[in-house]
Short mmCIF file of C-alpha atoms and ligand atoms in Angstrom, two decimals:
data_model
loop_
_atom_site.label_atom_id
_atom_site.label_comp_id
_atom_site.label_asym_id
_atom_site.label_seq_id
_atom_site.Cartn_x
_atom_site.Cartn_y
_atom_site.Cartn_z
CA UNK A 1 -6.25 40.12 4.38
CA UNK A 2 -8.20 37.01 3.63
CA UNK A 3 -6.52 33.67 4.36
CA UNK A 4 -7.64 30.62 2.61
CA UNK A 5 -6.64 28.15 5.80
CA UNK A 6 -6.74 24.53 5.98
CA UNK A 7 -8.35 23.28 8.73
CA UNK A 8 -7.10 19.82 8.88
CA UNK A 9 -9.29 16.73 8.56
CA UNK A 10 -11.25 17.22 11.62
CA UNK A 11 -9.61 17.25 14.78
CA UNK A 12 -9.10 20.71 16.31
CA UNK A 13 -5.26 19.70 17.28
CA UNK A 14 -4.22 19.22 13.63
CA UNK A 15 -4.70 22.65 12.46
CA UNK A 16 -1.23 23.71 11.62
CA UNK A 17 0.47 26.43 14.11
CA UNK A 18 -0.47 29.24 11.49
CA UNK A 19 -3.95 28.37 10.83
CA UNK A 20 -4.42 28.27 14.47
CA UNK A 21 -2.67 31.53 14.50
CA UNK A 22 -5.26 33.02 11.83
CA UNK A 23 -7.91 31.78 13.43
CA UNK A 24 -6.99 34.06 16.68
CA UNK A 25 -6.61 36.60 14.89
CA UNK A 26 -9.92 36.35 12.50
CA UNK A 27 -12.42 39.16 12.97
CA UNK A 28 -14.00 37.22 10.47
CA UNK A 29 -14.46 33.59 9.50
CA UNK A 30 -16.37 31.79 6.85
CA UNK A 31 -16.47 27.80 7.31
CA UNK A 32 -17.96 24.65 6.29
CA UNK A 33 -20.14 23.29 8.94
CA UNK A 34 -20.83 20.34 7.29
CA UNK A 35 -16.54 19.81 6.73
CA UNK A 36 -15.32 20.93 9.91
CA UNK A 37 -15.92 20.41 13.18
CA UNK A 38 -17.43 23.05 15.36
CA UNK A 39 -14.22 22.73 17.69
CA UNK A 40 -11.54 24.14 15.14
CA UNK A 41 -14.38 27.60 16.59
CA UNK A 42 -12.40 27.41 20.00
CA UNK A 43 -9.38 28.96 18.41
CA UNK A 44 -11.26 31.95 17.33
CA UNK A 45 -11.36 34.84 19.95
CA UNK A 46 -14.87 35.87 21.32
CA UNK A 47 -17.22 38.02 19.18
CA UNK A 48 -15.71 37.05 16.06
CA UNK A 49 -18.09 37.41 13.00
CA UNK A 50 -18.62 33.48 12.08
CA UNK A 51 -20.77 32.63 8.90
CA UNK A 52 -21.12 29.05 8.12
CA UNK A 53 -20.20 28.04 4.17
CA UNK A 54 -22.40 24.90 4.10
CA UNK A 55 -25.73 27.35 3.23
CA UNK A 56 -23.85 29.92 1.39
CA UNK A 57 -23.76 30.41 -1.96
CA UNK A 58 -20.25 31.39 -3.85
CA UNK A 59 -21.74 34.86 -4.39
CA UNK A 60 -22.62 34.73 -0.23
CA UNK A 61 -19.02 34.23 0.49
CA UNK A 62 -17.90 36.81 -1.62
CA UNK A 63 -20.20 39.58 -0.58
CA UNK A 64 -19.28 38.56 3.10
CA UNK A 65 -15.38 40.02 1.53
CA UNK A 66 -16.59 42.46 -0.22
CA UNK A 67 -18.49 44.02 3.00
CA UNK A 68 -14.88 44.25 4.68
CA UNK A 69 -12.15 45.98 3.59
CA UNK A 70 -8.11 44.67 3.14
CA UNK A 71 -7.57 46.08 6.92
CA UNK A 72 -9.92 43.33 8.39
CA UNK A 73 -8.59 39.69 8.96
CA UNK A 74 -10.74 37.56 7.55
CA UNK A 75 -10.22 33.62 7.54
CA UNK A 76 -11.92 30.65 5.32
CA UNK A 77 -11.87 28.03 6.85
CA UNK A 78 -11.75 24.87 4.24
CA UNK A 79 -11.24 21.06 5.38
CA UNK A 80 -8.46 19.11 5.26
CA UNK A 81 -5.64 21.18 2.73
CA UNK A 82 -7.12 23.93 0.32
CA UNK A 83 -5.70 22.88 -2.43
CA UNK A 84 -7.44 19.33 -2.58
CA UNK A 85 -10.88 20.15 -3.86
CA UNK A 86 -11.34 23.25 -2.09
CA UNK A 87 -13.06 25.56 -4.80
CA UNK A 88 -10.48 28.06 -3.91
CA UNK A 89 -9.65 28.88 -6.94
CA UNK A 90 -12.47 31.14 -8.26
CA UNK A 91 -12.09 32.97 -5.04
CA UNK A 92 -7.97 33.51 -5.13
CA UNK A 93 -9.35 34.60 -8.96
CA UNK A 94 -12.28 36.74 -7.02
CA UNK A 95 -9.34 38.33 -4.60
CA UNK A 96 -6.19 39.09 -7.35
CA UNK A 97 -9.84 40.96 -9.60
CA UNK A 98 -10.23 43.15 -6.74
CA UNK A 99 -6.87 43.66 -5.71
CA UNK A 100 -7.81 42.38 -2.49
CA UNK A 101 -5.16 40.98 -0.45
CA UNK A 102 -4.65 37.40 0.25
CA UNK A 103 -2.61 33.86 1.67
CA UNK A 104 -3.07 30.28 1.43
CA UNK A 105 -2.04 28.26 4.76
CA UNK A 106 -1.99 24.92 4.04
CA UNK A 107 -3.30 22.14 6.17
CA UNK A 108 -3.71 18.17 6.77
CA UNK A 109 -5.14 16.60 3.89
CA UNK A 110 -7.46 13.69 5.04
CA UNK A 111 -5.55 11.62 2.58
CA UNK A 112 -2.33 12.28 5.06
CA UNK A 113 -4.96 11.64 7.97
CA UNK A 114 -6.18 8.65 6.57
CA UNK A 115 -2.40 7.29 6.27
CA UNK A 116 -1.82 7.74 9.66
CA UNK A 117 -4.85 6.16 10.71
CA UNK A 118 -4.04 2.77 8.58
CA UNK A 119 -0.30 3.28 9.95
CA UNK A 120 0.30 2.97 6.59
CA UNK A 121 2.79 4.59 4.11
CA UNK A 122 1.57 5.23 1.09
CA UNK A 123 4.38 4.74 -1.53
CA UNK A 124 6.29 1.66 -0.76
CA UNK A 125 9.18 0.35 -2.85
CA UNK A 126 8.12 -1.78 -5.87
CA UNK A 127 4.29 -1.82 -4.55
CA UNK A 128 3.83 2.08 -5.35
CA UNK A 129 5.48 4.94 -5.84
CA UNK A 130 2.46 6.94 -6.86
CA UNK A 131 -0.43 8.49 -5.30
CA UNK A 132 -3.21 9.52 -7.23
CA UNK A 133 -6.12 11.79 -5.60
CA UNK A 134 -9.24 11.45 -7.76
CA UNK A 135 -12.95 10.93 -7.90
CA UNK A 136 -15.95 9.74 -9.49
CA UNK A 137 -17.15 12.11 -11.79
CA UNK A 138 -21.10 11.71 -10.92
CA UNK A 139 -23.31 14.90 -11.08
CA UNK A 140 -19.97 17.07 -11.83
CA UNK A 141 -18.55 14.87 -14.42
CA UNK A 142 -18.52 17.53 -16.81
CA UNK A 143 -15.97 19.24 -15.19
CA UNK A 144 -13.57 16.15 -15.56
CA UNK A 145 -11.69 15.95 -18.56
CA UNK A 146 -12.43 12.27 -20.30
CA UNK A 147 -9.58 10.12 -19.65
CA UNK A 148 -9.39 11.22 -16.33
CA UNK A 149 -10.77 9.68 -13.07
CA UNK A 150 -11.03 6.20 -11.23
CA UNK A 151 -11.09 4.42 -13.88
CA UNK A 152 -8.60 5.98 -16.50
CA UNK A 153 -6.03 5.16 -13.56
CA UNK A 154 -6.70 2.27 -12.25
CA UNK A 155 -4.55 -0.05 -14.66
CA UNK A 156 -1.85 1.86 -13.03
CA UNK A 157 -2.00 -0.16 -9.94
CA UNK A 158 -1.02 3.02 -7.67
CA UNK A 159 -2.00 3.66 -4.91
CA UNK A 160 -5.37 5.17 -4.78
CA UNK A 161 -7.29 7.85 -2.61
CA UNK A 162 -10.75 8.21 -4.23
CA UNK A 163 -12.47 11.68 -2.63
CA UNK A 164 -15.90 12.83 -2.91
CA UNK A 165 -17.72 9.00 -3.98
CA UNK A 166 -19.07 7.33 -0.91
CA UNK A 167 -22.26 7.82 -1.48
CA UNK A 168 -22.08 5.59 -4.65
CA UNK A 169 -20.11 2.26 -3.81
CA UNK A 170 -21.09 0.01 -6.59
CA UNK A 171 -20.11 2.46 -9.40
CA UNK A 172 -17.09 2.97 -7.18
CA UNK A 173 -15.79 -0.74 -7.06
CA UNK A 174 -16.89 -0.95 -10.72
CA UNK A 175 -14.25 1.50 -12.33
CA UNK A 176 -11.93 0.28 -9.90
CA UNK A 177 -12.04 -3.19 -11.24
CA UNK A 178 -11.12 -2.19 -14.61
CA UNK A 179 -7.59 -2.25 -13.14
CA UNK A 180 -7.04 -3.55 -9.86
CA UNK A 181 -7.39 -7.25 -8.36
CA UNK A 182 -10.81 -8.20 -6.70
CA UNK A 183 -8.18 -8.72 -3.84
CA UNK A 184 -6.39 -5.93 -3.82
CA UNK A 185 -6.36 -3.63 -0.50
CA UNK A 186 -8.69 -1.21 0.29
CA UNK A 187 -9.93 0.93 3.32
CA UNK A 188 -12.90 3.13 4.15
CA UNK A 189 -12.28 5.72 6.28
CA UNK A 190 -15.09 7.89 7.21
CA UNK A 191 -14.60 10.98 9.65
CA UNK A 192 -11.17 10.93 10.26
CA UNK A 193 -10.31 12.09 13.29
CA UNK A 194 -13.03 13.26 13.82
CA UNK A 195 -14.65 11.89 17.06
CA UNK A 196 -16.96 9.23 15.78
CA UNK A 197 -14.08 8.03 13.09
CA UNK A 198 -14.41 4.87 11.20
CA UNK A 199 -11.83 2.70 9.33
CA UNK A 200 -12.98 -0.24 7.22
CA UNK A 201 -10.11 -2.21 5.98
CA UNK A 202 -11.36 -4.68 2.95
CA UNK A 203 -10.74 -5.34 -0.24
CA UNK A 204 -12.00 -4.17 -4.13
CA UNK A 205 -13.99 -7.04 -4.08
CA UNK A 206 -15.73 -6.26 -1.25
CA UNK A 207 -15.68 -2.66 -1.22
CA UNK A 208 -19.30 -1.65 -1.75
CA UNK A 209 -20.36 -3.97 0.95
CA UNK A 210 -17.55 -2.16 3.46
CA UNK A 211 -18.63 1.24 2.29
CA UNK A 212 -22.50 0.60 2.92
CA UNK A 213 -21.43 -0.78 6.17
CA UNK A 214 -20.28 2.41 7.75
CA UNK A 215 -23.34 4.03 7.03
CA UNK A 216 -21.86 6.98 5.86
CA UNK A 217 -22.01 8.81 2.35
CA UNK A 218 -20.26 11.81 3.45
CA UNK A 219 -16.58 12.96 4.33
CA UNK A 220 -15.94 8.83 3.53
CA UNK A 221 -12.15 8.74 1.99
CA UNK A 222 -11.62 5.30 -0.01
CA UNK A 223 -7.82 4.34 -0.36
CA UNK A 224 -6.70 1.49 -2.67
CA UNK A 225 -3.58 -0.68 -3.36
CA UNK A 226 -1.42 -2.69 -2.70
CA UNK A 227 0.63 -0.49 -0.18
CA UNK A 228 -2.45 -0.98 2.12
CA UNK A 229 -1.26 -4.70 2.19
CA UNK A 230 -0.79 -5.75 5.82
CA UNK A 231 2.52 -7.18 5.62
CA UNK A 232 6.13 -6.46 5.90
CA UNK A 233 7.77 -4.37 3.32
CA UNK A 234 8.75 -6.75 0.41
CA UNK A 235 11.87 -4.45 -0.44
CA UNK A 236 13.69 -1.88 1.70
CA UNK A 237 13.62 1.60 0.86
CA UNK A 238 17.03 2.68 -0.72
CA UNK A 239 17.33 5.62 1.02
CA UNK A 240 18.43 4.50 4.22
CA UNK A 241 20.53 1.48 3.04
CA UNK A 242 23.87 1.16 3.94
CA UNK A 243 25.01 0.65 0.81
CA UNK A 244 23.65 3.91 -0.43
CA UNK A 245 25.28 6.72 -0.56
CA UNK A 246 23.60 10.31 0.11
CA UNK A 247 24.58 13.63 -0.01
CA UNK A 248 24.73 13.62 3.60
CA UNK A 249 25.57 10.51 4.30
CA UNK A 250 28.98 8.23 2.85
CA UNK A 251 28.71 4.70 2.05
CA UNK A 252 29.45 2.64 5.07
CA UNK A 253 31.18 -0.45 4.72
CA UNK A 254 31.25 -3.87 6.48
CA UNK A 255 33.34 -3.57 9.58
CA UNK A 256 33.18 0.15 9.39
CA UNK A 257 31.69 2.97 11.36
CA UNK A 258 33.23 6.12 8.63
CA UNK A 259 29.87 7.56 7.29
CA UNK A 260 27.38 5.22 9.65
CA UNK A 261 27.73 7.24 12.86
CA UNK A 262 24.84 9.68 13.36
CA UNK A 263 25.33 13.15 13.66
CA UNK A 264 23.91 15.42 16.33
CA UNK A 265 23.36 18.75 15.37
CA UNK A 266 24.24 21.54 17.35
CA UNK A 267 21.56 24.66 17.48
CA UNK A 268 23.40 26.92 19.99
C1 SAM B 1 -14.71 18.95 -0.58
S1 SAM B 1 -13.57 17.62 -0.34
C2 SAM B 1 -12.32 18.42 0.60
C3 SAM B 1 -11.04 17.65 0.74
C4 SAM B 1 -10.06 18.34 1.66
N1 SAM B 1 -9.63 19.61 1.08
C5 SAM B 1 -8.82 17.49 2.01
O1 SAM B 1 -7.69 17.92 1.79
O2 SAM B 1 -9.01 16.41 2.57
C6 SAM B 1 -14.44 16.66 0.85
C7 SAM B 1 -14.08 15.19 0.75
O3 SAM B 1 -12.80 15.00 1.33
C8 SAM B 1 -12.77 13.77 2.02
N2 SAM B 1 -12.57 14.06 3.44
C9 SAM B 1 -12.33 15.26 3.99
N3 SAM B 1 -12.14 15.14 5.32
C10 SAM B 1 -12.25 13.82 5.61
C11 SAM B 1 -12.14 13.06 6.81
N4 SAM B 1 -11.87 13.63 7.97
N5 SAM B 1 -12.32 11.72 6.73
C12 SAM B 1 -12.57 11.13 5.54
N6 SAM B 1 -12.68 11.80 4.38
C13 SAM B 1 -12.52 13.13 4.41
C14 SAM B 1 -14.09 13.06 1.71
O4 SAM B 1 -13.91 12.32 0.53
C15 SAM B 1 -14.99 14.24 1.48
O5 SAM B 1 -16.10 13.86 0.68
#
């Protein structure tokens, strides 16, 4: 079996409990050096077969599965969650060609990293509800549709993670003016988790000098909008308001403890 595992943004303790799992249990892994830290190794058992992605060619990879058969366990290791720009696709299309057999375990995305880093959710009432996950298009644009990107949604004022564009700040802040504020909220977070982590919390107007300022051009995350905002919530989320009623929960009412009184739930 191959499994397509996310790794998690960098440190070895957010690996989920399966990709840990597959990991022990990998006779063979492929992973990105130059994505994941060495560390995530120490869950693999000694003598496991370890080729590293970063100087591989697609074709590499695949000749790596094809020199195994379905009986060996074989792991990819990609950063963060696989489904976030994780070229997995042409290999799940590689595996389903071949009838070979195969699993996606999903892991931390370093936009959830990055979140808890800023201690900061990301879709607060009437700032955002939205996340969008995008990128400059650059030396792949032609595999972005037009309309699509930075700055097709920045007039939407949502909150922003921009992937995969550190290494080109000005063009960066550029599309993002086209729709936010020079003042709205932005961070830099390079290496999250990661050991030598860095968080750079500025603004669009100042974003190219805070991204030049870390010094870094890879694995940088950018994160814009107002949600970043360091200040109280300007309106309370619904969902736990007393005056809102839930499936699980009744509406309480002034005075009252019906519906308010939390439950403890039994597991013997
Ligand atoms: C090939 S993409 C993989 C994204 C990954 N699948 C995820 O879910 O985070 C690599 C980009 O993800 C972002 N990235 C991944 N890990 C990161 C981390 N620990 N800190 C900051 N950015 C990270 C950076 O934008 C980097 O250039």
């Amino acid at each position: 079996v191959i499994s397509f595992v996310g790794a998690g943004p960098g440190a070895a303790d957010l690996i989920t409990l399966r990709g840990a799992e597959r990991l022990r249990a990998a006779d063979v892994v492929v992973w990105a050096s130059s994505l994941v830290p060495i560390a995530l190794l120490d869950h693999c058992h000694e003598g496991v077969e370890v080729h590293d992605s970063a100087v591989m060619t697609l074709e590499d990879v695949l000749a790596v599965y094809d020199a195994h058969d379905d009986g060996a366990s074989i792991v990819r290791l990609h950063s963060g969650d696989p489904s976030v720009y994780g070229a997995i696709q042409e290999q799940i299309d590689w595996c389903v060609t071949r009838e070979r057999s195969f699993e996606i375990v999903p892991g931390v995305t370093s936009v959830a990293a990055a979140a808890a880093a800023l201690q900061r959710e990301l879709t607060i009432p009437t700032l955002s509800q939205s996340v969008v996950l995008t990128r400059l298009g650059g030396k792949t644009s032609a595999s972005m549709r037009p309309g699509e990107g930075v700055a097709a949604f920045a007039p939407a004022g949502v909150t922003m993670a921009v992937f995969l564009s550190g290494a080109r700040p000005d063009e960066l802040q550029a599309e993002l003016l086209t729709g936010y504020e020079p003042s709205t909220p932005a961070a830099v977070l390079s290496r999250v988790s990661w050991p030598d982590e860095s968080i750079v919390r500025t603004t669009v107007g100042e974003l190219p000098d805070a991204i030049r300022s870390t010094g870094a051009t890879r694995t940088v995350l950018v994160l814009v909008g107002d949600a970043l905002a360091d200040v109280p919530v300007p309106a309370r989320s619904h969902l736990y308001a007393p005056s809102h009623t839930t499936t699980f929960r009744l509406r309480s009412t002034p005075g009252s403890t019906e519906g308010r009184a939390s439950r403890v739930t039994d597991r013997a």
